[in-house]
XYZ file of C-alpha atoms in Angstrom:
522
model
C -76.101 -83.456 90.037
C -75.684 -80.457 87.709
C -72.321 -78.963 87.202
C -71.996 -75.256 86.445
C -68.720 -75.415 83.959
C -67.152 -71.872 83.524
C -68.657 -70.145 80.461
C -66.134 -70.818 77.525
C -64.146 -67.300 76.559
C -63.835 -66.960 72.651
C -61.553 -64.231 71.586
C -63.418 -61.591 69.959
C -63.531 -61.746 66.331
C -61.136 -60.673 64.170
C -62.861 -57.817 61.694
C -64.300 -59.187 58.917
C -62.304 -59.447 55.739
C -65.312 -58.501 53.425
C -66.628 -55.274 55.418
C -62.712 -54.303 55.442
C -62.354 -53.967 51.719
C -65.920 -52.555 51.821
C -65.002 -50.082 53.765
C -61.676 -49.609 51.377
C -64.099 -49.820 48.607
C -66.041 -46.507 49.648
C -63.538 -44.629 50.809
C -62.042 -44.928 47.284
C -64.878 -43.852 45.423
C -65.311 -41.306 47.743
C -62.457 -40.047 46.633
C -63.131 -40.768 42.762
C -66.745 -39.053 43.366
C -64.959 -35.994 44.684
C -62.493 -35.828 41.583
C -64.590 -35.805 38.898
C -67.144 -32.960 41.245
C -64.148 -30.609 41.936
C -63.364 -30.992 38.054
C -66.751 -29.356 37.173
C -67.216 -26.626 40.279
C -63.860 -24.924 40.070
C -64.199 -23.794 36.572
C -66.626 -21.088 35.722
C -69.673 -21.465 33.067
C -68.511 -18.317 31.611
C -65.275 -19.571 29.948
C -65.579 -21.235 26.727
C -63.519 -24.393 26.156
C -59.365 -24.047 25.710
C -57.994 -23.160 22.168
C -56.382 -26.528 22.025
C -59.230 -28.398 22.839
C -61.189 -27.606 19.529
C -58.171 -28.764 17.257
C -58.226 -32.111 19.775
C -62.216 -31.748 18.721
C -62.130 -31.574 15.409
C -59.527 -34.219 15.087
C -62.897 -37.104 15.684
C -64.089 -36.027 11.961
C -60.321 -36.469 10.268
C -59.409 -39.709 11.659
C -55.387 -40.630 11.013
C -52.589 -42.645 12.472
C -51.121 -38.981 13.190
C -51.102 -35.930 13.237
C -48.738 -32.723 13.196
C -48.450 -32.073 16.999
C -50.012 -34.810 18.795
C -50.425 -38.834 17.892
C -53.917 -40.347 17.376
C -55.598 -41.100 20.418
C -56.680 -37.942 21.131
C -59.098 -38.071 18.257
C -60.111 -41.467 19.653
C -61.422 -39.933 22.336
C -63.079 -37.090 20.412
C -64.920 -39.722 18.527
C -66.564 -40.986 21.439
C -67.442 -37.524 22.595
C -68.667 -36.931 19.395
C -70.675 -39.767 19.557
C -71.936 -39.058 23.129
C -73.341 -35.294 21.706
C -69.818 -33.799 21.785
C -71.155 -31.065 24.692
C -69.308 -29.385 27.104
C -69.640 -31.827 30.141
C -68.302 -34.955 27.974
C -65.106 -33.196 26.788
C -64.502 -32.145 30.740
C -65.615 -35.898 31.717
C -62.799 -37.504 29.714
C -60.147 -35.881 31.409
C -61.500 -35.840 34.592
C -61.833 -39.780 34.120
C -58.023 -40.045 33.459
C -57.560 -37.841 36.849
C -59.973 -40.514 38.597
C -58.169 -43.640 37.306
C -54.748 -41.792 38.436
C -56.163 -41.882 41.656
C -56.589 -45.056 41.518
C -53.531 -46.145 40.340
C -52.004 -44.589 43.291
C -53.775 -46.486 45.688
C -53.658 -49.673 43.951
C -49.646 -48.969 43.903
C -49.813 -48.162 47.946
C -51.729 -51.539 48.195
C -49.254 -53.336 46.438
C -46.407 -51.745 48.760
C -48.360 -53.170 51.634
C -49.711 -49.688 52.756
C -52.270 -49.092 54.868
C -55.212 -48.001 54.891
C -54.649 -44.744 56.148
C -51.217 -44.702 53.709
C -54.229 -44.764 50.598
C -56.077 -41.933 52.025
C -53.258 -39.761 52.682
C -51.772 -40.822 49.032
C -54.989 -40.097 46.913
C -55.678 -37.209 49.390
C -51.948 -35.726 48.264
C -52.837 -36.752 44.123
C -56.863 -35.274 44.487
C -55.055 -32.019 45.693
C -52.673 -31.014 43.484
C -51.832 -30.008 40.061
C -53.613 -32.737 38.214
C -56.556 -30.899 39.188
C -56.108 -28.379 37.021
C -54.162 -30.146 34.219
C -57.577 -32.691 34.153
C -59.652 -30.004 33.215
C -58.859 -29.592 29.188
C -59.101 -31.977 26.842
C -55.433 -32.219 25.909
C -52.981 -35.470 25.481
C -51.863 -34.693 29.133
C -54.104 -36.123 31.301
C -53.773 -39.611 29.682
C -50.148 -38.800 29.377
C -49.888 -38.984 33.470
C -52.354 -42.075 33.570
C -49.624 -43.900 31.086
C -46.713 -42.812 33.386
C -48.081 -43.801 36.537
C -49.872 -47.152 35.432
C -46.121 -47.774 33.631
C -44.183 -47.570 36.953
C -46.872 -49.317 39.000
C -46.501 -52.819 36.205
C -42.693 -51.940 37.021
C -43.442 -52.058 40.768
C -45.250 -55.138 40.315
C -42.950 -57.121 38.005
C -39.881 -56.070 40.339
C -42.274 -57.979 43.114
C -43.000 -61.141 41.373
C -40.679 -61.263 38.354
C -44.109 -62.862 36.180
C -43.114 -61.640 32.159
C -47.099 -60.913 32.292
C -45.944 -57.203 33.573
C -43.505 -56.571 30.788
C -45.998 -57.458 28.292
C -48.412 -55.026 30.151
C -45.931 -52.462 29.939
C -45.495 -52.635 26.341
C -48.768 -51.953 26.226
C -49.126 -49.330 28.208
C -46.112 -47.638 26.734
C -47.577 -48.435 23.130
C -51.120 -46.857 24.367
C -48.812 -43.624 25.990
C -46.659 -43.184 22.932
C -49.809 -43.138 20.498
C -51.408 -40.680 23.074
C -47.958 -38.518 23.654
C -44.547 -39.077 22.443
C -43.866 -37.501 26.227
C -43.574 -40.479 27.826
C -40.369 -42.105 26.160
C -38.619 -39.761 28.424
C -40.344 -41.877 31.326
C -38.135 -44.821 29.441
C -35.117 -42.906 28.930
C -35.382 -42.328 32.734
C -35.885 -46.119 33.589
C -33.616 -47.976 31.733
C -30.325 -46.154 33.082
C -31.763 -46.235 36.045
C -32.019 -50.267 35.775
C -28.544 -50.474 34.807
C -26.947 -49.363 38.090
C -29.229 -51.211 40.324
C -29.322 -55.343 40.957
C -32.516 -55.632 38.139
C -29.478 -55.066 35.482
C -30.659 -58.639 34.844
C -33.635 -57.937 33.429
C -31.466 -57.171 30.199
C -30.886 -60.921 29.839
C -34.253 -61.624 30.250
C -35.665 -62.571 26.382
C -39.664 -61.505 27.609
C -38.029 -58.230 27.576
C -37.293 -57.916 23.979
C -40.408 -59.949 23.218
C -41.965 -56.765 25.083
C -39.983 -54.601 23.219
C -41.292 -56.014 19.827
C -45.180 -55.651 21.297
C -44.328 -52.396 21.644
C -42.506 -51.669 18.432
C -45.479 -53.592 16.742
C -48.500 -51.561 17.970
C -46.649 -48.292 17.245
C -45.514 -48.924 14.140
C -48.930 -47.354 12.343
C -48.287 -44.316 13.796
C -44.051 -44.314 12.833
C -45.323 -45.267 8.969
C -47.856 -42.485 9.050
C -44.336 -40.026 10.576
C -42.633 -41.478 7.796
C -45.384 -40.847 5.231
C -45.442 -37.641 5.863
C -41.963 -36.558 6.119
C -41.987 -36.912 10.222
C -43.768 -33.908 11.132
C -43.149 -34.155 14.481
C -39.594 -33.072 13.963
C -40.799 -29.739 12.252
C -43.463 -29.621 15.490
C -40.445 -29.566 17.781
C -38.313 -27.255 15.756
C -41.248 -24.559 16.016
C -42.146 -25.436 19.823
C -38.329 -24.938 20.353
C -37.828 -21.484 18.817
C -41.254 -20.111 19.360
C -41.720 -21.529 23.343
C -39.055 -23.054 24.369
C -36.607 -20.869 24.114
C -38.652 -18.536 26.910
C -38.533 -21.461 29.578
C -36.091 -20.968 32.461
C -34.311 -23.705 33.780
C -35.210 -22.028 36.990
C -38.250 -21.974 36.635
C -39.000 -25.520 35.144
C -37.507 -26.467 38.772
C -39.790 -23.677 40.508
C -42.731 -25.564 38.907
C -42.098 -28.692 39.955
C -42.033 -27.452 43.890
C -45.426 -25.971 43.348
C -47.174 -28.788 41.304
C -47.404 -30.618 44.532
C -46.387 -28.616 46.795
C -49.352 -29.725 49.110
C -47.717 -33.395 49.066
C -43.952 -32.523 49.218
C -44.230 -33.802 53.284
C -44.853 -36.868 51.485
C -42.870 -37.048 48.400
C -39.826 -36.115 50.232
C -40.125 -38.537 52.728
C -40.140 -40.412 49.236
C -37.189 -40.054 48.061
C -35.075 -40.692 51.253
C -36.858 -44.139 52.012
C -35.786 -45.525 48.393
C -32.505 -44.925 49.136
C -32.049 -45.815 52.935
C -35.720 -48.203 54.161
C -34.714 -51.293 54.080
C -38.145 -52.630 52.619
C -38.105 -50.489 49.673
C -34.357 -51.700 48.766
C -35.556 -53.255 45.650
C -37.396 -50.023 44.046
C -33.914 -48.120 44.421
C -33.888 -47.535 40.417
C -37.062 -45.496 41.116
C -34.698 -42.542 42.451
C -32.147 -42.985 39.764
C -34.728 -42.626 37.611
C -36.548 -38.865 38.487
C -32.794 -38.045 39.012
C -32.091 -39.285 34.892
C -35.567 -37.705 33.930
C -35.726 -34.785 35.529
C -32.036 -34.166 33.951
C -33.102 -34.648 30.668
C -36.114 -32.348 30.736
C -34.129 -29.587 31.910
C -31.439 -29.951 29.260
C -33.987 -29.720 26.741
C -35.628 -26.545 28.758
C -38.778 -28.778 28.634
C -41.930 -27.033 30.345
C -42.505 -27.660 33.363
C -45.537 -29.681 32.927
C -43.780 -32.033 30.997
C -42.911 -33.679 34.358
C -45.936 -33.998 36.107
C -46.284 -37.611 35.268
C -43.684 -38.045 37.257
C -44.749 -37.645 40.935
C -47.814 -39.840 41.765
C -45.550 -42.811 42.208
C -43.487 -41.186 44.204
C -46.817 -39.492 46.590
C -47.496 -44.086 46.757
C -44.256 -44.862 48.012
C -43.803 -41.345 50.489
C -47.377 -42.210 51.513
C -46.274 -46.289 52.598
C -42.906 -44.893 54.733
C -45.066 -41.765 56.259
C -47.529 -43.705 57.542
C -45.292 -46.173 58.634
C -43.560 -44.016 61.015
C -46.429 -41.543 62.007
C -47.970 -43.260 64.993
C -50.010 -40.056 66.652
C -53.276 -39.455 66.004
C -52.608 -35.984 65.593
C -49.527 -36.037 63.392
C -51.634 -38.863 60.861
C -54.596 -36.252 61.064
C -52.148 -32.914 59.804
C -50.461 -34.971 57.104
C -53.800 -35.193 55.867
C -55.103 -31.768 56.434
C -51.715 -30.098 55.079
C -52.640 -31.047 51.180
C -55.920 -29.639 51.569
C -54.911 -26.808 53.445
C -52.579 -25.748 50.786
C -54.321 -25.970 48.024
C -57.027 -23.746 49.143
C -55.153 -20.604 48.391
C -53.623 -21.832 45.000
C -57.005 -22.904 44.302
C -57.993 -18.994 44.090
C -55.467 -18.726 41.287
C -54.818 -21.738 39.411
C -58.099 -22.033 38.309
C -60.916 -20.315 36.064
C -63.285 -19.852 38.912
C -63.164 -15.604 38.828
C -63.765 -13.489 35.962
C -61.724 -12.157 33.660
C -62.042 -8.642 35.775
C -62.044 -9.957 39.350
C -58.518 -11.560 37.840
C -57.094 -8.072 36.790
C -58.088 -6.616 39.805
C -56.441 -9.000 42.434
C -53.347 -9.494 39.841
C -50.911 -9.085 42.283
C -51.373 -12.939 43.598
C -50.947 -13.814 40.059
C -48.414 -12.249 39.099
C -46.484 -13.406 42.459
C -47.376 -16.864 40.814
C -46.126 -16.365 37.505
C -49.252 -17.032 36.414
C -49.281 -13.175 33.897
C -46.300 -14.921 32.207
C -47.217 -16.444 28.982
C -45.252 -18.611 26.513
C -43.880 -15.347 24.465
C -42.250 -14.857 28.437
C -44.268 -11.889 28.698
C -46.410 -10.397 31.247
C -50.007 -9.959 30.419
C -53.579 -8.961 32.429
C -54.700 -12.669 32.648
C -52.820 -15.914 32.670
C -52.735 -17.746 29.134
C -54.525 -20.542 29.820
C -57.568 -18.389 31.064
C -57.098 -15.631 27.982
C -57.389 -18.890 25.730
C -60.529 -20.220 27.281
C -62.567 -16.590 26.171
C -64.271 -15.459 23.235
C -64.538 -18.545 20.847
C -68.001 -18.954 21.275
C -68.740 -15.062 19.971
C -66.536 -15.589 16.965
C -67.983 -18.576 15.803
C -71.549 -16.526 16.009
C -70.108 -13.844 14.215
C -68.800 -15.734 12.035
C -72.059 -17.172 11.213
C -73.697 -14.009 10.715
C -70.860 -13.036 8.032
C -71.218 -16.270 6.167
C -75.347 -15.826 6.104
C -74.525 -12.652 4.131
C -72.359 -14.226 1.651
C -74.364 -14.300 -1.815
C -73.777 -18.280 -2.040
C -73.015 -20.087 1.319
C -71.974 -23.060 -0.451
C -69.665 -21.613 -2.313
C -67.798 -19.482 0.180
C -64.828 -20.643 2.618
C -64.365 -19.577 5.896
C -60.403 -19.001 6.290
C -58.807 -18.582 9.857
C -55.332 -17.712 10.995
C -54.908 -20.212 13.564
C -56.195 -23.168 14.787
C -58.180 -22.408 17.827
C -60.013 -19.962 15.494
C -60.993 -22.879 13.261
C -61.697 -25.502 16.277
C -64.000 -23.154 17.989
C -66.048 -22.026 14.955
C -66.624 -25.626 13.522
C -67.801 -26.539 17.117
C -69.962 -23.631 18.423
C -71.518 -22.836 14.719
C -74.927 -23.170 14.037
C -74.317 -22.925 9.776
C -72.427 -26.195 9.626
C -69.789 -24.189 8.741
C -66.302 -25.765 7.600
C -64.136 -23.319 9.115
C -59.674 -24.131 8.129
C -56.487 -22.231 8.715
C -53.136 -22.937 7.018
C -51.965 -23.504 10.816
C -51.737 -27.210 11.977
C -53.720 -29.878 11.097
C -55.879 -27.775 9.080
C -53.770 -27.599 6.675
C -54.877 -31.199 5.422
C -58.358 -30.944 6.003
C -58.996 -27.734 3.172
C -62.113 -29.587 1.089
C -61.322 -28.764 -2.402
C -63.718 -30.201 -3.965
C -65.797 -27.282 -4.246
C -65.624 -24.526 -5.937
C -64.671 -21.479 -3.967
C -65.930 -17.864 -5.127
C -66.317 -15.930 -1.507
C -64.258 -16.259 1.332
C -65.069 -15.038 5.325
C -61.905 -14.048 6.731
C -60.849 -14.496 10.080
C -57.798 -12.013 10.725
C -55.613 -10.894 14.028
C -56.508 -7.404 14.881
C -52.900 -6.020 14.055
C -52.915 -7.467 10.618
C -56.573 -6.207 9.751
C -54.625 -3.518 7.045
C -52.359 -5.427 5.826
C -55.156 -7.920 5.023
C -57.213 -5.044 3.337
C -53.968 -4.372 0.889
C -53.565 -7.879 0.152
C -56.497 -9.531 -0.402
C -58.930 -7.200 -1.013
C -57.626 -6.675 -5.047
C -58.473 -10.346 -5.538
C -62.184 -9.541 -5.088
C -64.961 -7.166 -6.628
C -65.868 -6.469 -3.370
C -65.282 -6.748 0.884
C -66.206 -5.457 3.887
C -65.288 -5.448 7.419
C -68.766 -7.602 8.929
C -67.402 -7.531 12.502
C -64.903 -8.239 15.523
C -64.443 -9.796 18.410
C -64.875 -7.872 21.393
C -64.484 -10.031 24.372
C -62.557 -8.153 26.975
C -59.108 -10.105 28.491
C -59.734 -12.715 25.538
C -56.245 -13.590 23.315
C -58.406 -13.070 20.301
C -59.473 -9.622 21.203
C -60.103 -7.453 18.010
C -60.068 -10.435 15.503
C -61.164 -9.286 12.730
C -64.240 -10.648 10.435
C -63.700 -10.228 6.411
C -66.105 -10.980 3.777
C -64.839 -11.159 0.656
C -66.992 -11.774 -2.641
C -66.956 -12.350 -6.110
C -63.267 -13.181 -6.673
C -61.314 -12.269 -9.352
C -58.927 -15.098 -9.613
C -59.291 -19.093 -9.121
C -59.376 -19.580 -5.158
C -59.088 -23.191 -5.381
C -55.340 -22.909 -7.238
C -54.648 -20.209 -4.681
C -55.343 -22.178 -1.510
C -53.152 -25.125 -3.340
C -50.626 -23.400 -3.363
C -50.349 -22.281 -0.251
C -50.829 -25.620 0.988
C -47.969 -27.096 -0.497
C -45.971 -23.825 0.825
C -46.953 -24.587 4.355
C -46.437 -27.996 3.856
C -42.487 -27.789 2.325
């Protein structure tokens, strides 16, 4: 006889582990693929690379422990972009690389807050869109800067979780890396450690992996501290300057101001933040983390720091707003406009935060800019274009004009090309086509004069409002000058820069330029 048993009912399967994090896996690079294309796209061909980003450029061919405004691992970098053919798209990648590993950061820090999966879209959605994506497009100490901060409180997140020393030693190193990139982020630990104080991780002080930590740290700065000392800590001098020439013109006001508008597209997130370290019950052990903005965010304003300074700051916070949002957002709807809010946002503050008009289609709409602040620069001033753009014009003329001037000298060889400030220099030593060794007595420059030649001509590079008092000065140290050429770039900060050759001089060149080095230098 046959029996007919019931057909046995398996539960469904549960979704497989493996496509999960596949599907994790693309979404993520999704986003990293969409960083590093929105990094290219929303600057226009048109604008030459930022003033600051030659002197970072030209740091790769005078390697040092240091330098006057910025520690060495800026030049690190240079060197491999040097290496790679130093063009335009490998001094954007680098930055945009430190944007992309932020990104990742962030969701690796929701992850290890238990977030969900739609808590790492809506975080890395909130970090794509925001200020970072402007901020990753020079080649400046900043962009790592932010990488340090937010990989430093995402070890602290994870050693608060499982106490392993393994965390402590990584921040050393991270801090170590972050100091030699920017001396920025030792606010991060002036922040932290009050911040650790008045919280139940006070206890961490007894712990002795902390001062082992603490002597990793000390260790694989101390190149960069001898160098300081070497040199009669030109960073101090650096500061002094930065404080009475910029400084000075910052607003308290509107440091805050700029911190609202930074990420403004993820304040619905980082908000949200702030409340659930101080009153969710599962984030009760990552209280310090609001002490700490609170201790930071004091400090920079004493100091009238820019606002910028702070933007290594946030992505932490967008992790943790991200976990609670998502945690208490169950509609469909609601999830989907937390999403669409960041983008939504930053779609009108992409048409001014960005080089992606001209010059003239800038001046024309000004009014959005200037409702910005964007028309103020640092001498808190208002001008036609915002400074960033203004520096990002003209370079690539002067260094051609430049060229031409230097062709005419009677001996090449023998004739120095002399700037008056460093993104002068930096742009003609990269965009030349003579191999020319183009210095200024501004900034780093003023170690890298090569005397070992013998100097008889000199091509003068000279603001427009000093071209006659030039003339009067230098011109009676030569048999002859002229006046070879300017620049003429409308909207550009170097506008009118004037082009000198002087030959045949009449006294020694060499002692001259001595002297004034050791001038500058005292």
């Amino acid at each position: 006889m046959r029996l007919n048993f019931p057909a046995r009912q398996y539960p469904l399967p549960k979704t497989d582990h493996r496509k999960s994090m596949t599907r994790k896996t693309t979404i993520l690079l999704a986003f990293i693929a969409l960083k590093f294309l929105l990094q290219y796209v929303l600057i226009l061909p048109s604008y030459d690379l930022h003033r600051d980003e030659y002197l970072h450029l030209d740091q790769a061919d005078h390697l040092a422990w240091g330098y006057m405004s910025v520690p060495p691992v800026t030049s690190w970098i240079a060197l491999i972009i040097k290496t790679l053919g130093n063009s335009v798209f490998w001094v954007r990648f680098f930055p945009a690389l430190c944007g992309a590993l932020t990104i990742l950061v962030v969701w690796k820090t929701v992850e290890a807050l238990r977030g969900s999966l739609y808590a790492c879209v809506l975080a890395a959605t909130c970090t794509l869109f925001s200020a970072l994506l402007r901020l990753n497009q020079l080649f400046q100490p900043n962009s790592v800067d932010v990488l340090c901060w937010t990989t430093l409180y995402y070890f602290l997140v994870k050693y608060i979780q499982t106490r392993s020393p393994k965390w402590l030693y990584g921040i050393a190193v991270v801090f170590a890396f972050g100091f030699l990139n920017k001396y920025n982020v030792a606010f991060l630990v002036i922040g932290v450690l009050p911040a650790i104080l008045l919280t139940e991780h006070r206890v961490l002080f007894l712990n002795r992996h902390l001062y082992f930590a603490l002597l990793l740290a000390i260790v694989l700065i101390s190149p960069n501290i001898i160098w300081q000392y070497q040199n009669d800590f030109p960073v101090f001098h650096h500061m002094k300057e930065l404080s009475e020439r910029q400084l000075v013109n910052v607003s308290r006001a509107d440091f805050f101001k700029e911190q609202f508008i930074y990420f403004i597209g993820a304040l619905l997130v980082i908000v949200p933040g702030f409340y659930a370290l101080l009153f969710y019950k599962p984030f009760g052990k990552y209280k310090l983390f609001f002490f700490s903005i609170v201790f930071t965010l004091v400090v920079f304003t004493l100091l009238r720091a820019k606002g910028y300074y702070a933007i290594g700051i946030y992505p932490i916070y967008i992790a943790f707003g991200a976990v609670f949002v998502a945690e208490r957002l169950k509609s469909v709807w609601l999830r989907a406009a937390f999403i669409i809010i960041p983008i939504t946002i930053f779609i009108p503050v992409s048409r001014v935060a960005f080089p992606n008009k001209t010059p003239k289609e800038i001046v024309d709409g000004s009014g959005r800019y200037k409702r910005a602040g964007l028309l103020r620069w640092e001498d808190g001033k208002d001008h036609e274009i915002p400074q960033d753009f203004a520096d990002m014009l003209g370079w690539e003329e002067l260094a051609g004009k430049v060229d031409a001037a230097y062709a005419q000298s009677p001996d090449p060889e023998s004739t120095l090309v002399l700037c008056d400030n460093y993104g002068q220099a930096g742009a003609i030593n990269y965009y030349s086509r003579k191999n020319v060794n183009a210095v200024t007595f501004n900034a780093d420059y003023v170690n890298w004069f090569d005397l070992s030649k013998k100097y008889k001509h000199v091509v003068r590079v000279k603001n427009a409002w000093e071209r006659e008092a030039e003339i009067k000065e230098t011109a009676p140290l030569f048999n002859n000058y002229s006046i070879t050429d300017s620049v003429t770039t409308p909207y550009s900060r170097e506008r009118g820069a004037t082009i000198f050759l002087f030959v045949n001089a009449k006294v020694d060149i060499n002692a001259r330029i001595s002297r004034e080095i050791q001038e500058e230098k005292w």
